[in-house]
């Protein structure tokens, strides 16, 4: 499997800043939307969020997706039912240029 090294948004091409994983334990779901810490993230960054292979079915069954980018965090939401197992997501993180403001974006993928 090839690793994505760049992403194009409009006329701008950005290098992937990091690849990180976020795991959400079943007990973490105290509400339909929760925040998970991603240190250094800003609201202007671009993220591509995909469930890890072991979490695809659980994420799909509960309709879990990344719903917001925040300072140092990502929000995840479930729409159908509270997940009963831990879910892991792979995040390809493009750190915005310092001149980019109000341009954050989330791209959710489901296999």
XYZ file of N, CA, C and O in Angstrom:
444
model
N 0.837 -1.164 0.000
C 0.000 0.000 0.000
C 0.893 1.242 0.000
O 1.808 1.364 0.803
N 0.635 2.155 -0.885
C 1.416 3.394 -0.980
C 0.934 4.390 0.064
O -0.244 4.457 0.372
N 1.844 5.140 0.595
C 1.524 6.177 1.566
C 1.389 7.504 0.832
O 2.238 7.860 0.025
N 0.309 8.212 1.094
C 0.078 9.513 0.463
C 1.094 10.504 1.015
O 1.255 10.637 2.222
N 1.786 11.224 0.129
C 2.797 12.183 0.566
C 2.350 13.623 0.400
O 2.879 14.515 1.038
N 1.381 13.851 -0.473
C 0.876 15.203 -0.688
C -0.630 15.154 -0.901
O -1.170 14.122 -1.289
N -1.273 16.282 -0.658
C -2.696 16.423 -0.928
C -2.907 17.777 -1.581
O -2.250 18.756 -1.225
N -3.779 17.830 -2.572
C -4.048 19.080 -3.274
C -5.433 19.568 -2.875
O -6.412 18.821 -2.931
N -5.524 20.820 -2.479
C -6.784 21.459 -2.115
C -6.859 22.753 -2.905
O -6.044 23.659 -2.702
N -7.817 22.824 -3.822
C -7.888 23.996 -4.693
C -6.612 24.082 -5.507
O -6.180 23.109 -6.120
N -5.980 25.242 -5.495
C -4.731 25.444 -6.221
C -3.491 25.201 -5.367
O -2.387 25.418 -5.823
N -3.695 24.783 -4.122
C -2.572 24.601 -3.200
C -2.250 23.127 -3.015
O -3.144 22.303 -2.891
N -0.970 22.793 -2.989
C -0.517 21.438 -2.695
C 0.198 21.464 -1.357
O 1.062 22.303 -1.124
N -0.186 20.536 -0.470
C 0.383 20.478 0.868
C 1.047 19.123 1.083
O 0.554 18.104 0.621
N 2.152 19.128 1.812
C 2.800 17.884 2.199
C 2.092 17.321 3.425
O 1.642 18.081 4.290
N 2.003 15.989 3.491
C 1.446 15.353 4.682
C 2.396 15.647 5.837
O 3.595 15.390 5.760
N 1.858 16.191 6.912
C 2.655 16.547 8.083
C 2.943 15.328 8.940
O 4.068 15.095 9.354
N 1.898 14.543 9.207
C 2.039 13.400 10.088
C 1.010 12.344 9.751
O -0.023 12.626 9.162
N 1.313 11.158 10.169
C 0.330 10.078 10.185
C 0.207 9.673 11.647
O 1.202 9.293 12.274
N -0.984 9.807 12.199
C -1.203 9.468 13.605
C -2.400 8.537 13.709
O -3.212 8.440 12.789
N -2.500 7.843 14.829
C -3.678 7.021 15.086
C -4.387 7.543 16.326
O -3.769 8.059 17.244
N -5.694 7.397 16.301
C -6.542 7.761 17.434
C -7.384 6.535 17.752
O -8.038 5.985 16.863
N -7.338 6.107 19.003
C -8.171 4.978 19.433
C -9.221 5.493 20.407
O -8.912 6.231 21.344
N -10.458 5.089 20.152
C -11.574 5.478 21.006
C -12.086 4.215 21.687
O -12.611 3.312 21.027
N -11.918 4.133 23.000
C -12.425 2.989 23.759
C -13.946 3.070 23.835
O -14.524 4.166 23.784
N -14.587 1.938 23.971
C -16.051 1.925 24.087
C -16.496 2.792 25.266
O -17.502 3.511 25.175
N -15.742 2.784 26.346
C -16.098 3.569 27.536
C -15.936 5.076 27.340
O -16.476 5.870 28.115
N -15.207 5.489 26.296
C -15.013 6.923 26.024
C -16.294 7.600 25.549
O -16.416 8.817 25.627
N -17.244 6.828 25.038
C -18.467 7.406 24.471
C -19.441 7.806 25.577
O -20.395 7.111 25.871
N -19.177 8.947 26.197
C -20.075 9.474 27.233
C -21.165 10.345 26.623
O -22.088 10.758 27.303
N -21.048 10.625 25.342
C -22.042 11.388 24.569
C -21.885 10.964 23.112
O -20.937 10.258 22.762
N -22.797 11.406 22.255
C -22.734 11.028 20.845
C -21.541 11.653 20.132
O -21.089 11.147 19.109
N -21.012 12.751 20.662
C -19.816 13.400 20.110
C -18.792 13.551 21.222
O -19.125 14.052 22.309
N -17.576 13.108 20.947
C -16.488 13.243 21.918
C -15.253 13.803 21.233
O -15.127 13.737 20.015
N -14.360 14.373 22.022
C -13.095 14.904 21.514
C -11.954 13.972 21.890
O -11.918 13.439 23.001
N -11.024 13.802 20.960
C -9.798 13.049 21.215
C -8.610 13.972 20.954
O -8.561 14.670 19.944
N -7.661 13.986 21.855
C -6.506 14.875 21.774
C -5.587 14.503 20.622
O -5.254 13.333 20.433
N -5.211 15.510 19.836
C -4.178 15.392 18.809
C -3.301 16.634 18.985
O -3.614 17.706 18.468
N -2.256 16.494 19.764
C -1.413 17.633 20.120
C -0.839 18.321 18.902
O -0.323 17.676 17.988
N -0.967 19.646 18.872
C -0.414 20.454 17.800
C -1.375 20.748 16.672
O -1.088 21.564 15.803
N -2.516 20.102 16.655
C -3.488 20.318 15.578
C -4.115 21.702 15.722
O -4.320 22.197 16.824
N -4.410 22.312 14.577
C -5.099 23.607 14.586
C -6.368 23.497 13.754
O -6.528 22.562 12.959
N -7.257 24.448 13.918
C -8.519 24.441 13.172
C -8.306 24.677 11.683
O -9.224 24.480 10.895
N -7.122 25.079 11.279
C -6.827 25.334 9.867
C -6.212 24.130 9.157
O -5.967 24.184 7.957
N -5.945 23.059 9.879
C -5.311 21.894 9.285
C -6.302 21.093 8.449
O -7.515 21.282 8.535
N -5.776 20.195 7.652
C -6.581 19.308 6.823
C -6.293 17.889 7.283
O -5.129 17.515 7.449
N -7.345 17.103 7.512
C -7.154 15.726 7.953
C -7.923 14.764 7.056
O -9.018 15.066 6.600
N -7.298 13.632 6.784
C -7.961 12.524 6.101
C -8.100 11.440 7.161
O -7.104 10.972 7.712
N -9.338 11.068 7.469
C -9.628 10.152 8.573
C -10.195 8.854 8.017
O -11.167 8.867 7.263
N -9.592 7.736 8.410
C -10.043 6.436 7.931
C -9.977 5.429 9.069
O -8.994 5.398 9.809
N -11.013 4.609 9.230
C -10.924 3.576 10.264
C -9.832 2.569 9.918
O -9.630 2.246 8.743
N -9.129 2.108 10.950
C -8.146 1.044 10.747
C -8.887 -0.205 10.270
O -10.086 -0.353 10.527
N -8.210 -1.102 9.568
C -8.886 -2.298 9.058
C -9.695 -3.052 10.121
O -10.796 -3.511 9.849
N -9.164 -3.126 11.331
C -9.868 -3.849 12.400
C -11.097 -3.091 12.917
O -11.905 -3.658 13.652
N -11.246 -1.832 12.542
C -12.353 -1.002 13.039
C -13.385 -0.643 11.978
O -14.362 0.044 12.276
N -13.184 -1.089 10.753
C -14.077 -0.689 9.660
C -15.524 -1.094 9.942
O -16.437 -0.274 9.832
N -15.745 -2.335 10.314
C -17.118 -2.801 10.520
C -17.770 -2.078 11.689
O -18.909 -1.615 11.595
N -17.055 -1.934 12.797
C -17.614 -1.231 13.961
C -17.926 0.224 13.662
O -18.983 0.737 14.048
N -17.030 0.899 12.952
C -17.255 2.312 12.604
C -18.430 2.440 11.651
O -19.260 3.344 11.782
N -18.515 1.518 10.698
C -19.617 1.562 9.738
C -20.958 1.256 10.407
O -21.952 1.937 10.179
N -21.003 0.240 11.269
C -22.257 -0.139 11.923
C -22.800 0.969 12.825
O -24.009 1.149 12.932
N -21.913 1.694 13.488
C -22.341 2.780 14.375
C -22.363 4.131 13.670
O -22.760 5.131 14.238
N -21.902 4.171 12.425
C -21.744 5.399 11.633
C -20.929 6.424 12.442
O -21.396 7.486 12.813
N -19.679 6.057 12.697
C -18.752 6.931 13.420
C -17.905 7.673 12.395
O -17.394 7.078 11.449
N -17.779 8.966 12.597
C -16.980 9.779 11.682
C -16.355 10.940 12.445
O -16.803 11.306 13.535
N -15.321 11.528 11.853
C -14.695 12.722 12.411
C -15.582 13.903 12.025
O -15.830 14.147 10.849
N -16.057 14.632 13.026
C -17.039 15.691 12.780
C -16.501 17.108 12.933
O -17.158 18.052 12.491
N -15.327 17.275 13.534
C -14.791 18.631 13.701
C -13.298 18.591 13.991
O -12.792 17.641 14.577
N -12.628 19.658 13.563
C -11.226 19.893 13.899
C -11.210 21.007 14.931
O -11.856 22.043 14.754
N -10.468 20.800 15.997
C -10.336 21.812 17.052
C -8.856 22.014 17.347
O -8.019 21.257 16.870
N -8.558 23.013 18.145
C -7.177 23.200 18.582
C -6.801 21.990 19.444
O -7.457 21.714 20.448
N -5.808 21.238 19.011
C -5.284 20.077 19.729
C -6.264 18.920 19.864
O -6.113 18.087 20.765
N -7.287 18.845 19.006
C -8.245 17.744 19.127
C -9.035 17.539 17.836
O -9.156 18.442 17.009
N -9.577 16.341 17.724
C -10.564 16.015 16.697
C -11.821 15.543 17.410
O -11.743 14.854 18.425
N -12.972 15.918 16.883
C -14.244 15.428 17.423
C -14.702 14.247 16.587
O -14.598 14.261 15.358
N -15.230 13.229 17.250
C -15.804 12.064 16.592
C -17.247 11.928 17.039
O -17.575 12.162 18.202
N -18.106 11.544 16.108
C -19.543 11.443 16.356
C -20.040 10.090 15.881
O -19.582 9.585 14.857
N -20.990 9.514 16.640
C -21.698 8.344 16.122
C -23.142 8.748 15.870
O -23.704 9.553 16.590
N -23.744 8.180 14.814
C -25.105 8.557 14.427
C -26.138 7.471 14.653
O -27.319 7.765 14.700
N -25.728 6.217 14.715
C -26.710 5.138 14.785
C -26.778 4.529 16.177
O -27.825 4.516 16.799
N -25.668 4.019 16.662
C -25.643 3.398 17.982
C -24.269 3.573 18.603
O -23.265 3.689 17.903
N -24.253 3.600 19.919
C -23.002 3.755 20.647
C -22.103 2.545 20.380
O -22.537 1.399 20.540
N -20.864 2.772 19.940
C -19.956 1.649 19.690
C -19.710 0.833 20.958
O -19.617 1.386 22.060
N -19.628 -0.472 20.799
C -19.429 -1.359 21.945
C -18.014 -1.926 22.005
O -17.695 -2.675 22.919
N -17.190 -1.575 21.018
C -15.792 -2.006 21.004
C -14.911 -0.792 20.722
O -15.390 0.230 20.236
N -13.630 -0.938 21.011
C -12.682 0.138 20.711
C -12.572 0.301 19.197
O -12.617 -0.674 18.452
N -12.463 1.548 18.753
C -12.297 1.863 17.335
C -11.007 2.653 17.159
O -10.750 3.592 17.916
N -10.234 2.291 16.153
C -8.992 2.991 15.856
C -9.110 3.641 14.484
O -9.600 3.027 13.538
N -8.665 4.882 14.402
C -8.691 5.637 13.150
C -7.279 6.077 12.800
O -6.502 6.479 13.668
N -6.954 6.001 11.509
C -5.693 6.517 10.998
C -5.957 7.922 10.475
O -6.913 8.147 9.732
N -5.110 8.845 10.871
C -5.258 10.243 10.494
C -4.046 10.660 9.675
O -2.913 10.584 10.152
N -4.269 11.076 8.423
C -3.222 11.737 7.647
C -3.439 13.221 7.856
O -4.509 13.750 7.537
N -2.453 13.877 8.396
C -2.600 15.239 8.884
C -1.745 16.185 8.056
O -0.537 16.035 7.970
N -2.388 17.138 7.421
C -1.701 18.174 6.660
C -1.746 19.439 7.494
O -2.819 19.968 7.773
N -0.583 19.892 7.918
C -0.536 21.097 8.728
C -0.594 22.298 7.800
O 0.177 22.417 6.861
N -1.548 23.170 8.061
C -1.758 24.334 7.210
C -0.584 25.297 7.293
O 0.078 25.406 8.323
N -0.359 25.997 6.190
C 0.636 27.066 6.192
C 0.154 28.170 7.127
O -1.044 28.338 7.334
N 1.074 28.914 7.674
C 0.690 29.957 8.630
C -0.179 31.029 7.993
O -0.869 31.759 8.685
N -0.175 31.128 6.666
C -1.008 32.131 5.990
C -2.426 31.636 5.744
O -3.294 32.412 5.368
N -2.660 30.315 5.940
C -3.994 29.759 5.723
C -4.836 29.931 6.982
O -4.442 29.492 8.052
N -5.974 30.553 6.855
C -6.888 30.679 7.984
C -8.280 30.301 7.520
O -8.649 30.512 6.367
N -9.038 29.726 8.430
C -10.407 29.294 8.148
C -10.491 28.362 6.942
O -11.427 28.436 6.158
N -9.491 27.519 6.775
C -9.471 26.610 5.635
C -9.353 25.160 6.062
O -9.008 24.314 5.261
N -9.617 24.851 7.303
C -9.536 23.475 7.757
C -10.523 22.617 7.004
O -11.569 23.076 6.556
N -10.198 21.337 6.848
C -11.078 20.414 6.137
C -10.926 19.016 6.696
O -9.841 18.631 7.146
N -12.019 18.271 6.674
C -12.021 16.872 7.089
C -12.448 16.042 5.887
O -13.462 16.338 5.246
N -11.689 15.007 5.605
C -12.056 14.058 4.566
C -12.203 12.707 5.262
O -11.223 12.145 5.765
N -13.435 12.219 5.390
C -13.692 10.925 6.017
C -13.733 9.868 4.928
O -14.366 10.054 3.892
N -13.067 8.746 5.175
C -13.114 7.630 4.240
C -13.659 6.412 4.963
O -13.439 6.232 6.144
N -14.395 5.604 4.241
C -14.881 4.332 4.779
C -14.611 3.282 3.722
O -14.932 3.473 2.558
N -14.013 2.210 4.139
C -13.696 1.127 3.203
C -14.904 0.248 2.996
O -15.698 0.054 3.814
